[in-house]
mmCIF file of C-alpha atoms in Angstrom:
data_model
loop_
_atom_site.group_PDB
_atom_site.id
_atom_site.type_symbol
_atom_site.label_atom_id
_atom_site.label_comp_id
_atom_site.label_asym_id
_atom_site.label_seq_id
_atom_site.Cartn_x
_atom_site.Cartn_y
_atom_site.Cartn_z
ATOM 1 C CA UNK M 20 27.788 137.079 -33.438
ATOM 2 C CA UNK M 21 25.825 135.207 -35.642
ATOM 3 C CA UNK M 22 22.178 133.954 -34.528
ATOM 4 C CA UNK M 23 21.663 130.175 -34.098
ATOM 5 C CA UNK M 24 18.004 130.122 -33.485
ATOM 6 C CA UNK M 25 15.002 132.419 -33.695
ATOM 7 C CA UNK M 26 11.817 131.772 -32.003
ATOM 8 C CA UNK M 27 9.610 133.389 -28.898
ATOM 9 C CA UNK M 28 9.199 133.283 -25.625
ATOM 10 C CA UNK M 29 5.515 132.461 -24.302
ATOM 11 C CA UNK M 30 3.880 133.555 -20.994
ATOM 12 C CA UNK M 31 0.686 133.933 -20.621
ATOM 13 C CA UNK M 32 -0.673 136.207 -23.555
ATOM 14 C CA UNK M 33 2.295 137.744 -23.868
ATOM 15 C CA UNK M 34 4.313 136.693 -26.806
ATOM 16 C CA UNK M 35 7.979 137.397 -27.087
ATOM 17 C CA UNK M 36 10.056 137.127 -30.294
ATOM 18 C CA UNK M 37 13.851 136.928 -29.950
ATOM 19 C CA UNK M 38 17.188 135.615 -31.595
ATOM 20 C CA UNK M 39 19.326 133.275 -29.501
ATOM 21 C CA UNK M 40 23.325 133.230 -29.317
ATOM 22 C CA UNK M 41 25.676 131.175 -27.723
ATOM 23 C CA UNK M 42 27.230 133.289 -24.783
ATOM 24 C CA UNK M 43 30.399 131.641 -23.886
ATOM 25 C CA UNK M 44 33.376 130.169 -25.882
ATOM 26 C CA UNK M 45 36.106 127.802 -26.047
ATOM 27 C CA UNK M 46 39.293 129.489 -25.849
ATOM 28 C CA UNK M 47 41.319 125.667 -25.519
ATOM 29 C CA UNK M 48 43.768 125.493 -28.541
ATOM 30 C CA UNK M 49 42.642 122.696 -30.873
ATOM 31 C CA UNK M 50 45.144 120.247 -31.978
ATOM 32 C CA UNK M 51 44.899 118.115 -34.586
ATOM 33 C CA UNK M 52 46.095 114.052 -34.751
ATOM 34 C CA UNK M 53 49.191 113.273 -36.844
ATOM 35 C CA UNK M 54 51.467 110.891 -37.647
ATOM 36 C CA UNK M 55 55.084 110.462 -35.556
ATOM 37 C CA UNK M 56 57.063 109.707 -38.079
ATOM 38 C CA UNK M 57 55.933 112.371 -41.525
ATOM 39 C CA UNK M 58 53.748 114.615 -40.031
ATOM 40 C CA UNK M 59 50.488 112.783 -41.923
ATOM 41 C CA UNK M 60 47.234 114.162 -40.568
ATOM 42 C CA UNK M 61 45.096 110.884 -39.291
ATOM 43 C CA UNK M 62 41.653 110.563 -40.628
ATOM 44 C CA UNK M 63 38.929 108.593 -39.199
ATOM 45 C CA UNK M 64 36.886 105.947 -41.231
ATOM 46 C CA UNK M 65 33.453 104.590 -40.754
ATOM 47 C CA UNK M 66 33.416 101.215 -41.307
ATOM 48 C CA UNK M 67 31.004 98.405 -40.996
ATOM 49 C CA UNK M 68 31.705 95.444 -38.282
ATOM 50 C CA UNK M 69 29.519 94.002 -40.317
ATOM 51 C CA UNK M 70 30.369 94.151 -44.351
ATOM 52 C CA UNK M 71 33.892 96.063 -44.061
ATOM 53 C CA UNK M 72 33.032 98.449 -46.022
ATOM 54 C CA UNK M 73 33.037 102.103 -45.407
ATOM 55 C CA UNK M 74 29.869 104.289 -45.010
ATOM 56 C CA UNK M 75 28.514 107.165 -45.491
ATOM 57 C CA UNK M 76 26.992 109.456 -42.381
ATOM 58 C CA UNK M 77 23.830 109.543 -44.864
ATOM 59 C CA UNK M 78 23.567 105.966 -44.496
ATOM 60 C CA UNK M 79 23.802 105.819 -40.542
ATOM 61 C CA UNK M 80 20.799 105.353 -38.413
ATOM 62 C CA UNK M 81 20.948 105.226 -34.557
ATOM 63 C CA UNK M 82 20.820 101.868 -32.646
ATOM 64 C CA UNK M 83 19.885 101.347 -28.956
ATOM 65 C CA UNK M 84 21.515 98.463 -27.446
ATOM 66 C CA UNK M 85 19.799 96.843 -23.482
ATOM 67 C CA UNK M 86 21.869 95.397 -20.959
ATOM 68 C CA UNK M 87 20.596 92.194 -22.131
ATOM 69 C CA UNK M 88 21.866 92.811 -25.730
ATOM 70 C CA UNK M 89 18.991 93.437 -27.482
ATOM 71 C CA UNK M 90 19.303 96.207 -30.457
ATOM 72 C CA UNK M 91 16.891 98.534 -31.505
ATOM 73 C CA UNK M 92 17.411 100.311 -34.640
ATOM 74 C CA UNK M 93 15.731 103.684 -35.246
ATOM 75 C CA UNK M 94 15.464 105.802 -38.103
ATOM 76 C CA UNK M 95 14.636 109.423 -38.683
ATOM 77 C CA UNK M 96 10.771 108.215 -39.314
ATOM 78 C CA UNK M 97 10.923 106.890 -35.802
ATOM 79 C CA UNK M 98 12.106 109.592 -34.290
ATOM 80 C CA UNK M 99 9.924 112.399 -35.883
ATOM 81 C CA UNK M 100 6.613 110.191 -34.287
ATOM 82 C CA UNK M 101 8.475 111.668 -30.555
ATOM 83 C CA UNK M 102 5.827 114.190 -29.039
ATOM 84 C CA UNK M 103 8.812 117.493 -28.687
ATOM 85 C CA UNK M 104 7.920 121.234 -27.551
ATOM 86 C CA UNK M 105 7.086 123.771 -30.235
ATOM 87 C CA UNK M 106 10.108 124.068 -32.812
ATOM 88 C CA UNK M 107 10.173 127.741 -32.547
ATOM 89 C CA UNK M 108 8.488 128.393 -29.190
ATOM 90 C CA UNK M 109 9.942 128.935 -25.557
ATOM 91 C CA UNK M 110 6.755 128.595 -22.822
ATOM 92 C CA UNK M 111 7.487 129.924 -19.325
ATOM 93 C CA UNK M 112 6.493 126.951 -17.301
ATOM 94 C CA UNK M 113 6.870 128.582 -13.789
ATOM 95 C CA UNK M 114 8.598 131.322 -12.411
ATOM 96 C CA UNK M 115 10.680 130.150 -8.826
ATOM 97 C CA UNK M 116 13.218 132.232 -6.802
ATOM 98 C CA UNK M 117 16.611 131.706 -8.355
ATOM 99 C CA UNK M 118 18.465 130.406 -4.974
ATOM 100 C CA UNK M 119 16.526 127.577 -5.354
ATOM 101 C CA UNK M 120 18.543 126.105 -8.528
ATOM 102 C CA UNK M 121 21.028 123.825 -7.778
ATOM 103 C CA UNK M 122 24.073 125.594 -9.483
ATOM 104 C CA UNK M 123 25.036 121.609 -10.292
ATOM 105 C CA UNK M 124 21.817 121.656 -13.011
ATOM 106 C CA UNK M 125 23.262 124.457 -14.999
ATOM 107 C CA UNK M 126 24.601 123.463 -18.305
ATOM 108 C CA UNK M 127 25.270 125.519 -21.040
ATOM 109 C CA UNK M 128 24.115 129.748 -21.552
ATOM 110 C CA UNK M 129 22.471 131.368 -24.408
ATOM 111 C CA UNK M 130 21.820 135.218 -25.002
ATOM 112 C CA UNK M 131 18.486 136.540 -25.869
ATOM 113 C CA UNK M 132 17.968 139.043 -28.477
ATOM 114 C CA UNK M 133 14.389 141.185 -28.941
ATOM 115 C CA UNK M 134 13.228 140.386 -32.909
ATOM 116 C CA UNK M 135 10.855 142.711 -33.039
ATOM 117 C CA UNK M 136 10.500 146.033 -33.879
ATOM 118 C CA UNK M 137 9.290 146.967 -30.588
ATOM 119 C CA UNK M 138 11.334 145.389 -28.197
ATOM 120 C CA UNK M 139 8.524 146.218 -25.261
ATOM 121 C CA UNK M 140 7.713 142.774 -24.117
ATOM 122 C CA UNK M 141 11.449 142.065 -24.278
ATOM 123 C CA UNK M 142 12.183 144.781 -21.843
ATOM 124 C CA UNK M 143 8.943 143.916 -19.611
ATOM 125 C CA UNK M 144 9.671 140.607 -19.075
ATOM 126 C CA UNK M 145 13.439 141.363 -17.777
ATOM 127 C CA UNK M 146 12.175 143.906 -15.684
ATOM 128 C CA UNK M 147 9.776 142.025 -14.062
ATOM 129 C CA UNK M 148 12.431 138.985 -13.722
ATOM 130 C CA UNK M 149 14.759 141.613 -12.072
ATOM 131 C CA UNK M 150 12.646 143.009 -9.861
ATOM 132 C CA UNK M 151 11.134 140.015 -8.662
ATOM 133 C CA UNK M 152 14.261 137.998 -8.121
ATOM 134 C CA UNK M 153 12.891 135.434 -10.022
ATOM 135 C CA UNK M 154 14.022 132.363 -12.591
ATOM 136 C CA UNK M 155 11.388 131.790 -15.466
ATOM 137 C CA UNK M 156 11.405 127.821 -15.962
ATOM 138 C CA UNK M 157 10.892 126.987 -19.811
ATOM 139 C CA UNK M 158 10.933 124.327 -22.125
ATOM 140 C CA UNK M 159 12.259 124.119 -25.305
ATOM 141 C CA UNK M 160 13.538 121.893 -28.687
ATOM 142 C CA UNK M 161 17.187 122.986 -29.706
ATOM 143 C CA UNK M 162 19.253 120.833 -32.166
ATOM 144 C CA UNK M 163 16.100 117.601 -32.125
ATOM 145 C CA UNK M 164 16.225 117.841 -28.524
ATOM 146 C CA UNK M 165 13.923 119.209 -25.460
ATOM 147 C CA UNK M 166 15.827 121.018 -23.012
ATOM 148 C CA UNK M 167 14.548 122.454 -19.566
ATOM 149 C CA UNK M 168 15.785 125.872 -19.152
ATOM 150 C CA UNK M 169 15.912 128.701 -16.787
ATOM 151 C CA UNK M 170 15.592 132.541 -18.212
ATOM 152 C CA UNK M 171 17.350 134.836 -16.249
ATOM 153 C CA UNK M 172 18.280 138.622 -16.586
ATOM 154 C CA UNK M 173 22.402 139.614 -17.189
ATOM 155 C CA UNK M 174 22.892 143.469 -16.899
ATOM 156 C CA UNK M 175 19.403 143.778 -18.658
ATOM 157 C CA UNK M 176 19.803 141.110 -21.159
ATOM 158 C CA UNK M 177 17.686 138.054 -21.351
ATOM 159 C CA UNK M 178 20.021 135.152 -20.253
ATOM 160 C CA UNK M 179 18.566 131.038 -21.655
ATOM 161 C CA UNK M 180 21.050 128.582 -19.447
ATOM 162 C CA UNK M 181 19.905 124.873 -20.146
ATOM 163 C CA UNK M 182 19.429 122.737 -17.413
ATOM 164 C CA UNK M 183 19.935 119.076 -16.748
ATOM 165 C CA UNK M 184 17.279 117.321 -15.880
ATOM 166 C CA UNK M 185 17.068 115.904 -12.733
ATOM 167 C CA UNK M 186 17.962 112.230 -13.382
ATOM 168 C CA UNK M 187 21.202 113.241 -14.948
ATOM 169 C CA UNK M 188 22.862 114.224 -12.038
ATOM 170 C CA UNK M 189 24.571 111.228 -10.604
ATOM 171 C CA UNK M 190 23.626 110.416 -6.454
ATOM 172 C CA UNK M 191 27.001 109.908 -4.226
ATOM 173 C CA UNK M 192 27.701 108.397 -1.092
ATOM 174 C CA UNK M 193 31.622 108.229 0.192
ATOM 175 C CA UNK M 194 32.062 105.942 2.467
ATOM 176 C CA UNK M 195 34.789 107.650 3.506
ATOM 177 C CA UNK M 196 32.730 110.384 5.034
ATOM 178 C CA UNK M 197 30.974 108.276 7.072
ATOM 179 C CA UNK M 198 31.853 107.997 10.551
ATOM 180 C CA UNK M 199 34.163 111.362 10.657
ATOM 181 C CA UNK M 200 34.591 113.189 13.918
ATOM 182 C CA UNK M 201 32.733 116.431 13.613
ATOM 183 C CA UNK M 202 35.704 119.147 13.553
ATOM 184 C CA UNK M 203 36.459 120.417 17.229
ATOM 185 C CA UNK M 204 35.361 124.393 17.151
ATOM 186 C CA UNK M 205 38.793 125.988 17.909
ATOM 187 C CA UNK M 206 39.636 124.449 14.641
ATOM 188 C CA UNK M 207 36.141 126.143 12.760
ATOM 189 C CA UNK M 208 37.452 129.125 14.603
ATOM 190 C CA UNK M 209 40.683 128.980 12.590
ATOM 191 C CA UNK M 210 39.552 127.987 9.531
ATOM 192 C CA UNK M 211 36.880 130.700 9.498
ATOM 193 C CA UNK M 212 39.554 133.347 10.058
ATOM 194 C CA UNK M 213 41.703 131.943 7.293
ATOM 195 C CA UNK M 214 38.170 132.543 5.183
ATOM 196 C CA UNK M 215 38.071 136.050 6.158
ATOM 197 C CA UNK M 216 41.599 136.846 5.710
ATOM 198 C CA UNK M 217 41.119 135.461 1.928
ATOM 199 C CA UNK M 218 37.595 137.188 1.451
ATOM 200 C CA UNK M 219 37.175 139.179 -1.238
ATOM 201 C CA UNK M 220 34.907 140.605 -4.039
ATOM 202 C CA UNK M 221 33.950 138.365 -7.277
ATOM 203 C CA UNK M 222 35.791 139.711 -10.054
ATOM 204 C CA UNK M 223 36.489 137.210 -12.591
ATOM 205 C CA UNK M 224 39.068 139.561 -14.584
ATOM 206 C CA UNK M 225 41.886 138.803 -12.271
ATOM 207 C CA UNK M 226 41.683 135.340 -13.587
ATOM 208 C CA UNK M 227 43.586 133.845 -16.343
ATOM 209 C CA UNK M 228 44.428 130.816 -17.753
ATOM 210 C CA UNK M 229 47.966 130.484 -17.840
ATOM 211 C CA UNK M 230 48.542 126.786 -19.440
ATOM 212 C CA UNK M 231 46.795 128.028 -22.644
ATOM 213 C CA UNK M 232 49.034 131.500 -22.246
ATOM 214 C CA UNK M 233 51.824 129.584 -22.092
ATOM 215 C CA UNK M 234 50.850 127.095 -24.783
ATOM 216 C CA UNK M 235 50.192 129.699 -27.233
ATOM 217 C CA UNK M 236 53.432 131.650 -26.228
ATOM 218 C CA UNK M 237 55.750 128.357 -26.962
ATOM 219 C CA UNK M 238 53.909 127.658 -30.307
ATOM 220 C CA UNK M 239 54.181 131.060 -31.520
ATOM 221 C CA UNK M 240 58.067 131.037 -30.396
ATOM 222 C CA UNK M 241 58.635 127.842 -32.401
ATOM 223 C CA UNK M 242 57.015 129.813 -35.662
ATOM 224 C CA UNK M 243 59.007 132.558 -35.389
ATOM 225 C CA UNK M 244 62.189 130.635 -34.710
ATOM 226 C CA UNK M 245 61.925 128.110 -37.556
ATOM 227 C CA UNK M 246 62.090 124.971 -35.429
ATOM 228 C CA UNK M 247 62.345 121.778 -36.808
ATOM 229 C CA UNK M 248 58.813 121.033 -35.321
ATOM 230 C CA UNK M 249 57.033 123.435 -37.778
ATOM 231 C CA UNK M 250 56.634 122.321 -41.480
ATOM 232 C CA UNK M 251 55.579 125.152 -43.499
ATOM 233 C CA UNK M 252 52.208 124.840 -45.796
ATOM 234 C CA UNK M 253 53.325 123.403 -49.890
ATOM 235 C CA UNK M 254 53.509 126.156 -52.519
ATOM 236 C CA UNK M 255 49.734 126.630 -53.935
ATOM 237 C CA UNK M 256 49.796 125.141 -57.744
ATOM 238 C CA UNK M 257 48.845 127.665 -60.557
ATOM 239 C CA UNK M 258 44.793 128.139 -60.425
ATOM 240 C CA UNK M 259 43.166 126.585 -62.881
ATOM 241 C CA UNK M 260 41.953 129.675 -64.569
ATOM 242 C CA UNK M 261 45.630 130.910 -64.859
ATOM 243 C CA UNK M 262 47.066 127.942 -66.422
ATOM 244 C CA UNK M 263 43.860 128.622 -69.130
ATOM 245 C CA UNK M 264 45.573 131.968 -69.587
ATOM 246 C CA UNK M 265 49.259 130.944 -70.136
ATOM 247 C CA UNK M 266 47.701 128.571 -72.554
ATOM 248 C CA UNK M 267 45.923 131.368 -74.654
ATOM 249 C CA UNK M 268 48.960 133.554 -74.327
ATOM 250 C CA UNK M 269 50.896 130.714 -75.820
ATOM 251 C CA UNK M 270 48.194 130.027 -78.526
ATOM 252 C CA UNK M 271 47.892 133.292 -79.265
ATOM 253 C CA UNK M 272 51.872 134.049 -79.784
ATOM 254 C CA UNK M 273 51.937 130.713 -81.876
ATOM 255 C CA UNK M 274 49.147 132.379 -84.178
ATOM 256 C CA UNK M 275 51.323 135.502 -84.630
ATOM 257 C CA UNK M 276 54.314 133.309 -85.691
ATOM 258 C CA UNK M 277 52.227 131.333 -88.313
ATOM 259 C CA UNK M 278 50.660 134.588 -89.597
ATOM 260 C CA UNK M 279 54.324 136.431 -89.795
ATOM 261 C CA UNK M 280 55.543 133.049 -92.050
ATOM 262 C CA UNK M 281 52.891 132.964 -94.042
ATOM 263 C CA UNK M 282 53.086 136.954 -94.301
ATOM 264 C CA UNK M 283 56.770 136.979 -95.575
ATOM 265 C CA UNK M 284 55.783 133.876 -98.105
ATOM 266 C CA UNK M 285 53.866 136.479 -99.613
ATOM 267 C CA UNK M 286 55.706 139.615 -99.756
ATOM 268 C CA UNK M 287 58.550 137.924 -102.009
ATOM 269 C CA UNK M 288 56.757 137.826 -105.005
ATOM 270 C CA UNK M 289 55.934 141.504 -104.443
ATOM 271 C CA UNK M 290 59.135 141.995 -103.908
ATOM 272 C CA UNK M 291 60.365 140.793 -107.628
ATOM 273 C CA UNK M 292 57.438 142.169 -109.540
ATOM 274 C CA UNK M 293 57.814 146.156 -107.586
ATOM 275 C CA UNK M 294 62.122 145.273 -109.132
ATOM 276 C CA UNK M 295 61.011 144.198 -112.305
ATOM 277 C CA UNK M 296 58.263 147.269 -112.667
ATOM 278 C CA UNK M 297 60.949 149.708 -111.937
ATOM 279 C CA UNK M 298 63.437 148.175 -114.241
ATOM 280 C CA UNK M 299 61.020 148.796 -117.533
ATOM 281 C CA UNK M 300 60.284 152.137 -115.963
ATOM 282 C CA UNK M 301 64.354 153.419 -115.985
ATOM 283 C CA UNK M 302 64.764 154.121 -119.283
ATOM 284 C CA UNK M 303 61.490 155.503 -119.664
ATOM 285 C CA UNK M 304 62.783 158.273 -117.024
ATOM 286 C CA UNK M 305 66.237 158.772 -118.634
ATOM 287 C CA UNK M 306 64.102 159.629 -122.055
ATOM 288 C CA UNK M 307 62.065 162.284 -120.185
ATOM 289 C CA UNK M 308 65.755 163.789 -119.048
ATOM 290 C CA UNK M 309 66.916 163.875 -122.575
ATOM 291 C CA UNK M 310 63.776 165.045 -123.844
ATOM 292 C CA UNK M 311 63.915 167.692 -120.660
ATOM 293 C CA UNK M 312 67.360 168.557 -122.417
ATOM 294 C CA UNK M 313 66.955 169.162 -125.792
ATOM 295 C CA UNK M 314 63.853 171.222 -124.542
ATOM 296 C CA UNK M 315 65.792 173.245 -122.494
ATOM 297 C CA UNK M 316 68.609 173.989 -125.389
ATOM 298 C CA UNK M 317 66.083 174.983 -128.181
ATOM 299 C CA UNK M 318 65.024 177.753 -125.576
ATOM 300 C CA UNK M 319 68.229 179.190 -125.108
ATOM 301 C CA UNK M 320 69.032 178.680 -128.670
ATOM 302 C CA UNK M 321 65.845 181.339 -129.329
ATOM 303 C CA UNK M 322 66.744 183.667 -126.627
ATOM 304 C CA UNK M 323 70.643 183.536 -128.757
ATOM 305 C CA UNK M 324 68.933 184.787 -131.803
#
């Protein structure tokens, strides 16, 4: 896992360094938008209401719009003025028994990790969270925004879950509820022995989601069967540095051509001149055999005598 944010948890004196990491994941298989007819991925444009044109997301500031249409624009300027919680700091607020969070306010969960060296704090503060039953209420900026949080322990690891705050948890009122007969209690007796028939112990393992199993299990099956649904990825063109390579091969084998021509151009008039050498140099050799000759007869002319 890969850190997404480093700062410290404060309580009291104590001071807490850690590195945060998302704890869950998204297991959903992503699909992408394409076009009925070829297959064409579909790409999304910003464009102006206002000009036509297209713009870039450097170019975009944020715009708040009242029920009585009146727009406020806001740039970054405007929003660094906002008074926000230490960048890099996470200051316990309270500590409350954990029953009394509304599971409803729980948003999304982060793991703690000790940065330090000596990871003694660390392990203080989840004991005494453990021990104590207790929820440490913080407040924090992640991604430009303050969150409320609650820090809780997870088989001795610090646990951050973000919390809604309180306004963003809509009120309801059915008015079909209202009015209902209050069930009669042989029918609570029932239902409660129904409940205890189907009682068990938590164990999230036994659990599966089977529309992404099956999901993945038809796409792989298409793969491997060659549908007609599946269009296989275009043949990668040459890399640039190997078409640079062909090139010098080519240039190179050129060279060697031009040097071979010009190489034989040359060697014919040593051809003719090596012919013309030996030719004055025969008869020079048949008048060392003679010679060689009448040499060797005036010997055995002596030896005669």
């Amino acid at each position: 896992m890969r850190s997404i944010w480093k700062g410290s948890i404060a309580f009291g004196l104590v001071n807490v360094p850690v590195k945060v990491y998302t704890a869950t994941e998204d297991h959903d298989i992503r699909f992408h938008q394409v076009h009925a007819k070829d297959g064409g991925r579909i790409k999304y444009d910003r464009v102006c209401t206002v000009c036509g044109q297209s713009v870039q997301y450097a170019d975009i500031d944020k715009a708040y719009e009242s029920p009585e249409g009146d727009r406020v624009i806001l740039t970054d300027e405007d929003f660094a003025k906002l008074p926000v919680a230490e960048k890099h700091e996470i200051p316990v607020l309270q500590f409350v028994p954990s029953e009394q969070i509304d599971p409803i306010l729980f948003d999304k969960s982060y793991y703690l990790e000790p940065d330090s060296n000596t990871p003694k704090a660390y392990v203080l503060l989840a004991k005494t969270l453990d021990q104590t039953d207790r929820v440490a209420l913080v407040n924090f900026t992640l991604r430009q925004k303050t969150r409320l949080g609650a820090l809780r322990v997870r088989d001795g690891v610090l646990v951050l879950q973000t919390l809604l705050w309180p306004d963003e948890v809509r009120a309801v009122d059915f008015e079909s509820l209202d009015g209902v007969a209050e069930p009669r209690k042989q029918e609570l007796s029932m239902a409660e022995t129904l409940v205890d028939s189907m009682s068990d112990e938590f164990d999230p393992g036994l659990f599966t989601d089977d529309y992404q199993i099956e999901l993945k299990k038809m796409i792989d099956e298409a793969i491997e069967s060659g549908s007609s649904k599946v269009t296989r990825p275009a043949e990668p063109a040459p890399a640039e540095m190997d078409a640079e390579v062909v090139d010098l091969v080519a240039a190179l084998q050129r060279s060697l051509e031009a040097t071979g021509r010009r190489g034989s151009g040359k060697a014919e008039p040593k051809a003719k001149t090596t012919s013309k050498t030996t030719a004055k140099k025969q008869p020079a050799k048949k008048t060392a055999k003679k010679a060689t000759k009448k040499a060797a007869g005036k010997q055995s002319a002596r030896k005669g005598a």
